[in-house]
PDB file of C-alpha atoms in Angstrom:
ATOM      1  CA  LEU H 189      -0.020  -0.144   0.229  1.00 52.00           C
ATOM      2  CA  ALA H 190       3.108   2.259   0.135  1.00 50.00           C
ATOM      3  CA  GLY H 191       2.867   5.367  -2.131  1.00 51.00           C
ATOM      4  CA  GLY H 192       0.285   8.122  -2.656  1.00 60.00           C
ATOM      5  CA  GLU H 193      -1.893   6.679  -5.328  1.00 70.00           C
ATOM      6  CA  MET H 194      -5.547   5.558  -4.645  1.00 73.00           C
ATOM      7  CA  THR H 195      -5.745   2.245  -6.036  1.00 84.00           C
ATOM      8  CA  PRO H 196      -8.867  -0.008  -5.821  1.00 85.00           C
ATOM      9  CA  GLU H 197      -6.896  -2.240  -3.502  1.00 85.00           C
ATOM     10  CA  ARG H 198      -5.972   0.716  -1.047  1.00 84.00           C
ATOM     11  CA  GLU H 199      -9.769   1.881  -1.042  1.00 89.00           C
ATOM     12  CA  ARG H 200     -11.079  -1.643  -0.226  1.00 91.00           C
ATOM     13  CA  THR H 201      -8.409  -1.889   2.506  1.00 91.00           C
ATOM     14  CA  ARG H 202      -9.289   1.535   3.951  1.00 91.00           C
ATOM     15  CA  ASN H 203     -13.001   0.738   3.770  1.00 92.00           C
ATOM     16  CA  ALA H 204     -12.339  -2.709   5.381  1.00 92.00           C
ATOM     17  CA  VAL H 205     -10.429  -1.583   8.423  1.00 93.00           C
ATOM     18  CA  ILE H 206     -12.726   1.542   9.071  1.00 90.00           C
ATOM     19  CA  LEU H 207     -15.836  -0.857   9.060  1.00 90.00           C
ATOM     20  CA  LEU H 208     -13.858  -3.262  11.436  1.00 91.00           C
ATOM     21  CA  ARG H 209     -12.854  -0.365  13.709  1.00 90.00           C
ATOM     22  CA  SER H 210     -16.778   0.481  13.929  1.00 90.00           C
ATOM     23  CA  LEU H 211     -17.767  -3.150  14.571  1.00 89.00           C
ATOM     24  CA  VAL H 212     -15.279  -3.650  17.464  1.00 89.00           C
ATOM     25  CA  PHE H 213     -15.986  -0.042  19.052  1.00 88.00           C
ATOM     26  CA  ASN H 214     -19.638  -0.446  19.147  1.00 81.00           C
ATOM     27  CA  SER H 215     -19.888  -3.808  20.476  1.00 85.00           C
ATOM     28  CA  GLU H 216     -18.094  -5.873  23.177  1.00 86.00           C
ATOM     29  CA  ALA H 217     -19.701  -9.131  21.795  1.00 87.00           C
ATOM     30  CA  ASN H 218     -17.911  -8.272  18.707  1.00 87.00           C
ATOM     31  CA  ARG H 219     -14.672  -7.761  20.336  1.00 89.00           C
ATOM     32  CA  ARG H 220     -15.017 -11.220  22.172  1.00 88.00           C
ATOM     33  CA  ARG H 221     -15.691 -13.089  19.177  1.00 89.00           C
ATOM     34  CA  PHE H 222     -12.926 -11.375  17.038  1.00 90.00           C
ATOM     35  CA  PRO H 223     -10.568 -14.382  16.084  1.00 90.00           C
ATOM     36  CA  GLU H 224      -7.195 -14.360  17.640  1.00 92.00           C
ATOM     37  CA  HIS H 225      -5.550 -15.138  14.194  1.00 92.00           C
ATOM     38  CA  GLY H 226      -7.251 -11.926  12.905  1.00 92.00           C
ATOM     39  CA  VAL H 227      -4.881  -9.819  14.943  1.00 95.00           C
ATOM     40  CA  ALA H 228      -1.810 -10.452  12.919  1.00 96.00           C
ATOM     41  CA  PRO H 229      -3.276  -9.099   9.731  1.00 94.00           C
ATOM     42  CA  LEU H 230      -4.123  -5.966  11.707  1.00 95.00           C
ATOM     43  CA  VAL H 231      -0.582  -5.550  13.149  1.00 96.00           C
ATOM     44  CA  ALA H 232       0.772  -5.904   9.374  1.00 95.00           C
ATOM     45  CA  LEU H 233      -1.399  -3.017   8.445  1.00 95.00           C
ATOM     46  CA  LEU H 234       0.239  -0.679  10.752  1.00 95.00           C
ATOM     47  CA  ASP H 235       3.014  -0.333   8.619  1.00 91.00           C
ATOM     48  CA  ALA H 236       1.018  -0.471   5.274  1.00 85.00           C
ATOM     49  CA  GLY H 237       2.279   3.167   4.345  1.00 86.00           C
ATOM     50  CA  ASP H 238      -1.363   4.524   4.392  1.00 91.00           C
ATOM     51  CA  PRO H 239      -1.975   6.758   7.363  1.00 93.00           C
ATOM     52  CA  LYS H 240      -5.679   6.238   7.498  1.00 93.00           C
ATOM     53  CA  VAL H 241      -5.157   2.407   7.300  1.00 95.00           C
ATOM     54  CA  SER H 242      -2.499   2.580  10.078  1.00 95.00           C
ATOM     55  CA  THR H 243      -4.615   4.775  12.271  1.00 96.00           C
ATOM     56  CA  ASN H 244      -7.711   2.666  12.147  1.00 95.00           C
ATOM     57  CA  ALA H 245      -5.629  -0.522  12.360  1.00 96.00           C
ATOM     58  CA  ALA H 246      -4.067   0.820  15.751  1.00 96.00           C
ATOM     59  CA  TRP H 247      -7.520   1.868  17.158  1.00 95.00           C
ATOM     60  CA  CYS H 248      -8.684  -1.856  16.369  1.00 94.00           C
ATOM     61  CA  ILE H 249      -5.781  -3.407  18.000  1.00 96.00           C
ATOM     62  CA  GLY H 250      -6.420  -1.178  21.035  1.00 94.00           C
ATOM     63  CA  LEU H 251      -9.977  -2.014  21.243  1.00 93.00           C
ATOM     64  CA  LEU H 252      -9.191  -5.689  21.056  1.00 93.00           C
ATOM     65  CA  GLY H 253      -6.205  -5.221  23.634  1.00 90.00           C
ATOM     66  CA  THR H 254      -8.476  -5.496  26.699  1.00 86.00           C
ATOM     67  CA  ASP H 255      -8.741  -9.187  25.981  1.00 89.00           C
ATOM     68  CA  PRO H 256      -5.937 -11.395  27.215  1.00 90.00           C
ATOM     69  CA  GLN H 257      -5.830 -13.647  24.179  1.00 91.00           C
ATOM     70  CA  HIS H 258      -5.831 -10.553  21.786  1.00 93.00           C
ATOM     71  CA  ARG H 259      -2.968  -9.020  24.008  1.00 93.00           C
ATOM     72  CA  THR H 260      -0.894 -12.150  23.286  1.00 92.00           C
ATOM     73  CA  ALA H 261      -1.779 -12.352  19.683  1.00 95.00           C
ATOM     74  CA  THR H 262      -0.633  -8.675  19.371  1.00 96.00           C
ATOM     75  CA  ARG H 263       2.848  -9.214  21.170  1.00 94.00           C
ATOM     76  CA  ALA H 264       3.350 -12.583  19.073  1.00 94.00           C
ATOM     77  CA  ALA H 265       2.819 -10.526  15.687  1.00 96.00           C
ATOM     78  CA  GLY H 266       5.418  -8.054  16.868  1.00 96.00           C
ATOM     79  CA  GLY H 267       2.508  -5.271  17.573  1.00 97.00           C
ATOM     80  CA  ILE H 268       4.199  -3.616  20.483  1.00 96.00           C
ATOM     81  CA  GLY H 269       6.979  -2.569  18.660  1.00 96.00           C
ATOM     82  CA  LYS H 270       5.054  -1.320  15.697  1.00 97.00           C
ATOM     83  CA  LEU H 271       2.713   0.654  17.693  1.00 97.00           C
ATOM     84  CA  LEU H 272       5.516   2.248  19.724  1.00 96.00           C
ATOM     85  CA  ASP H 273       7.381   3.166  16.227  1.00 96.00           C
ATOM     86  CA  LEU H 274       4.090   4.697  15.261  1.00 95.00           C
ATOM     87  CA  ALA H 275       3.462   6.478  18.638  1.00 95.00           C
ATOM     88  CA  THR H 276       6.792   8.152  18.790  1.00 93.00           C
ATOM     89  CA  GLY H 277       7.861   8.259  15.229  1.00 91.00           C
ATOM     90  CA  SER H 278       4.989   9.337  13.038  1.00 89.00           C
ATOM     91  CA  ASN H 279       4.678  12.970  11.951  1.00 89.00           C
ATOM     92  CA  ARG H 280       0.908  12.563  11.860  1.00 92.00           C
ATOM     93  CA  ARG H 281      -0.896  13.258  15.278  1.00 92.00           C
ATOM     94  CA  ALA H 282      -3.806  11.289  14.207  1.00 94.00           C
ATOM     95  CA  VAL H 283      -1.646   8.170  13.755  1.00 95.00           C
ATOM     96  CA  SER H 284       0.527   8.914  16.929  1.00 95.00           C
ATOM     97  CA  HIS H 285      -2.530   9.321  19.020  1.00 95.00           C
ATOM     98  CA  ALA H 286      -4.139   5.987  17.779  1.00 96.00           C
ATOM     99  CA  ALA H 287      -1.050   4.094  18.603  1.00 97.00           C
ATOM    100  CA  VAL H 288      -0.380   5.257  21.942  1.00 96.00           C
ATOM    101  CA  SER H 289      -3.808   4.756  22.849  1.00 95.00           C
ATOM    102  CA  ALA H 290      -3.581   1.174  21.790  1.00 96.00           C
ATOM    103  CA  LEU H 291      -0.534   0.728  23.985  1.00 96.00           C
ATOM    104  CA  ALA H 292      -2.398   2.228  26.906  1.00 93.00           C
ATOM    105  CA  ASN H 293      -5.220  -0.329  26.459  1.00 92.00           C
ATOM    106  CA  LEU H 294      -2.638  -3.064  26.015  1.00 93.00           C
ATOM    107  CA  VAL H 295      -0.932  -2.340  29.403  1.00 90.00           C
ATOM    108  CA  SER H 296      -3.971  -2.092  31.161  1.00 85.00           C
ATOM    109  CA  GLY H 297      -4.361  -5.849  31.657  1.00 67.00           C
ATOM    110  CA  GLY H 298      -3.938  -6.027  35.588  1.00 63.00           C
ATOM    111  CA  GLU H 299      -1.903  -8.858  36.437  1.00 65.00           C
ATOM    112  CA  ASP H 300      -0.638  -9.388  32.844  1.00 72.00           C
ATOM    113  CA  ILE H 301       2.675  -7.581  32.735  1.00 77.00           C
ATOM    114  CA  GLU H 302       4.115  -9.053  29.520  1.00 83.00           C
ATOM    115  CA  CYS H 303       3.329  -5.923  27.516  1.00 88.00           C
ATOM    116  CA  PRO H 304       5.043  -3.522  29.893  1.00 87.00           C
ATOM    117  CA  VAL H 305       7.951  -5.979  29.920  1.00 83.00           C
ATOM    118  CA  GLU H 306       7.907  -5.988  26.121  1.00 87.00           C
ATOM    119  CA  LEU H 307       8.175  -2.067  26.185  1.00 88.00           C
ATOM    120  CA  ILE H 308      10.895  -2.124  28.558  1.00 82.00           C
ATOM    121  CA  ARG H 309      12.871  -4.472  26.334  1.00 82.00           C
ATOM    122  CA  LEU H 310      12.364  -1.870  23.568  1.00 86.00           C
ATOM    123  CA  ARG H 311      13.575   1.009  25.678  1.00 84.00           C
ATOM    124  CA  ALA H 312      10.405   2.717  25.301  1.00 88.00           C
ATOM    125  CA  SER H 313      10.711   4.981  28.453  1.00 83.00           C
ATOM    126  CA  ARG H 314      12.698   7.828  26.870  1.00 84.00           C
ATOM    127  CA  PRO H 315      10.429   8.148  23.762  1.00 90.00           C
ATOM    128  CA  LEU H 316       7.262   7.782  26.014  1.00 89.00           C
ATOM    129  CA  THR H 317       8.622  10.761  28.256  1.00 87.00           C
ATOM    130  CA  LEU H 318       8.931  12.900  25.176  1.00 88.00           C
ATOM    131  CA  LEU H 319       5.174  12.226  24.370  1.00 91.00           C
ATOM    132  CA  VAL H 320       4.195  13.120  28.016  1.00 89.00           C
ATOM    133  CA  ALA H 321       5.546  16.614  27.264  1.00 87.00           C
ATOM    134  CA  SER H 322       3.479  16.839  24.220  1.00 86.00           C
ATOM    135  CA  ASP H 323       0.919  19.909  23.831  1.00 89.00           C
ATOM    136  CA  ASP H 324      -1.699  17.473  22.947  1.00 90.00           C
ATOM    137  CA  ALA H 325      -3.304  16.851  26.372  1.00 90.00           C
ATOM    138  CA  GLN H 326      -4.936  13.418  25.343  1.00 90.00           C
ATOM    139  CA  LEU H 327      -1.612  12.176  23.687  1.00 92.00           C
ATOM    140  CA  ALA H 328       0.355  13.175  26.836  1.00 91.00           C
ATOM    141  CA  LYS H 329      -2.236  11.413  29.190  1.00 91.00           C
ATOM    142  CA  ALA H 330      -2.263   8.221  27.279  1.00 92.00           C
ATOM    143  CA  ALA H 331       1.638   8.230  27.043  1.00 92.00           C
ATOM    144  CA  GLY H 332       1.603   8.814  30.844  1.00 90.00           C
ATOM    145  CA  LYS H 333      -0.498   5.773  31.503  1.00 90.00           C
ATOM    146  CA  VAL H 334       1.873   3.723  29.359  1.00 90.00           C
ATOM    147  CA  LEU H 335       4.955   4.998  31.090  1.00 85.00           C
ATOM    148  CA  ARG H 336       3.369   4.228  34.431  1.00 84.00           C
ATOM    149  CA  SER H 337       2.885   0.653  33.499  1.00 82.00           C
ATOM    150  CA  LEU H 338       6.585   0.014  33.189  1.00 78.00           C
ATOM    151  CA  ALA H 339       6.669   0.322  37.104  1.00 71.00           C
ATOM    152  CA  THR H 340       4.362  -2.637  37.465  1.00 68.00           C
ATOM    153  CA  VAL H 341       7.394  -4.864  36.523  1.00 67.00           C
ATOM    154  CA  HIS H 342       8.285  -5.589  40.150  1.00 56.00           C
ATOM    155  CA  PRO H 343      11.008  -7.847  41.369  1.00 55.00           C
ATOM    156  CA  MET H 344       8.231  -9.974  42.961  1.00 54.00           C
ATOM    157  CA  ASP H 345       7.181 -10.869  39.631  1.00 56.00           C
ATOM    158  CA  LEU H 346      10.643 -12.417  39.015  1.00 53.00           C
ATOM    159  CA  ARG H 347      10.299 -14.391  42.292  1.00 57.00           C
ATOM    160  CA  ALA H 348       7.157 -15.736  41.253  1.00 63.00           C
ATOM    161  CA  SER H 349       8.323 -17.047  37.898  1.00 60.00           C
ATOM    162  CA  LEU H 350      11.316 -18.602  39.537  1.00 58.00           C
ATOM    163  CA  ALA H 351       8.940 -20.373  42.013  1.00 65.00           C
ATOM    164  CA  ALA H 352       6.566 -21.598  39.140  1.00 66.00           C
ATOM    165  CA  LEU H 353       9.713 -23.123  37.420  1.00 62.00           C
ATOM    166  CA  GLU H 354      10.991 -24.590  40.398  1.00 66.00           C
ATOM    167  CA  SER H 355       7.496 -26.240  41.205  1.00 73.00           C
ATOM    168  CA  ALA H 356       7.310 -27.384  37.563  1.00 68.00           C
ATOM    169  CA  LEU H 357      10.674 -28.954  37.878  1.00 66.00           C
ATOM    170  CA  SER H 358       9.792 -30.682  41.002  1.00 72.00           C
ATOM    171  CA  ALA H 359       6.661 -32.115  39.478  1.00 74.00           C
ATOM    172  CA  HIS H 360       8.476 -33.051  36.242  1.00 73.00           C
ATOM    173  CA  ASP H 361       6.007 -31.107  34.342  1.00 72.00           C
ATOM    174  CA  VAL H 362       7.992 -30.193  31.112  1.00 70.00           C
ATOM    175  CA  ALA H 363       5.337 -28.190  29.303  1.00 73.00           C
ATOM    176  CA  THR H 364       4.871 -25.911  32.232  1.00 71.00           C
ATOM    177  CA  GLY H 365       8.502 -25.833  33.167  1.00 65.00           C
ATOM    178  CA  VAL H 366       9.342 -24.554  29.788  1.00 68.00           C
ATOM    179  CA  ALA H 367       6.458 -21.953  29.714  1.00 71.00           C
ATOM    180  CA  ALA H 368       7.682 -20.869  33.255  1.00 66.00           C
ATOM    181  CA  TRP H 369      11.426 -20.588  31.961  1.00 64.00           C
ATOM    182  CA  ARG H 370      10.281 -18.551  29.085  1.00 66.00           C
ATOM    183  CA  ARG H 371       8.187 -16.034  31.490  1.00 64.00           C
ATOM    184  CA  LEU H 372      11.417 -15.846  33.863  1.00 59.00           C
ATOM    185  CA  GLU H 373      13.703 -15.009  30.738  1.00 61.00           C
ATOM    186  CA  ASN H 374      11.204 -12.379  29.626  1.00 61.00           C
ATOM    187  CA  HIS H 375      11.157 -10.843  32.952  1.00 55.00           C
ATOM    188  CA  THR H 376      14.979 -10.976  33.504  1.00 53.00           C
ATOM    189  CA  ARG H 377      15.649  -9.366  30.037  1.00 56.00           C
ATOM    190  CA  GLY H 378      13.180  -6.792  30.904  1.00 51.00           C
ATOM    191  CA  ALA H 379      14.624  -5.877  34.254  1.00 50.00           C
ATOM    192  CA  GLY H 380      18.124  -5.959  32.634  1.00 50.00           C
ATOM    193  CA  THR H 381      17.188  -3.339  30.057  1.00 50.00           C
ATOM    194  CA  LEU H 382      15.401  -1.445  32.656  1.00 48.00           C
ATOM    195  CA  LEU H 383      18.598  -1.319  34.822  1.00 45.00           C
ATOM    196  CA  GLU H 384      20.804  -0.246  31.668  1.00 47.00           C
ATOM    197  CA  GLU H 385      18.535   2.725  31.161  1.00 46.00           C
ATOM    198  CA  VAL H 386      18.872   3.805  34.755  1.00 42.00           C
ATOM    199  CA  ALA H 387      22.521   3.434  34.468  1.00 43.00           C
ATOM    200  CA  ILE H 388      22.927   5.373  31.317  1.00 42.00           C
ATOM    201  CA  GLY H 389      20.317   7.880  32.227  1.00 41.00           C
TER     202      GLY H 389
END
């Protein structure tokens, strides 16, 4: 979709993602029914090269991001990094606003700290701090919410992950042990990156 020419394919894509945004915005039931495998194509549209498509795709991802399965699918598809790039790198305010709002929804998962951990690994704190200083009050508020979520990655989460790993190993539960190890690895990498930022800053 890159380039400025309005082709029939670009117009169809625009219309489809605008309709999808309307459907998931107006109905919680539609958000729950939305298939997990449909998230990756939405993530792919974030860098489609068409600001209207990217904006509406970001809003859709954000609206779906209140659901744990959709959050997981977004992370797996690389959506956190793409949203961060749009939020902090786009010269179009509508795109930035949609992207940072989507991130704000994705990090509001309560006990689910995987999205904040991912943002820490991506060294998001500094670019998000710049957005907090924006003259756009809504953009600054949403960026502040995302930034505050990074503080939820607490050492206690590392201890809980380690305890889960030890328990799984004691029970010879390989599948649970592998999952616990990956979670612990993610938390450790996130904490290491955060410490690096503090040391450099």
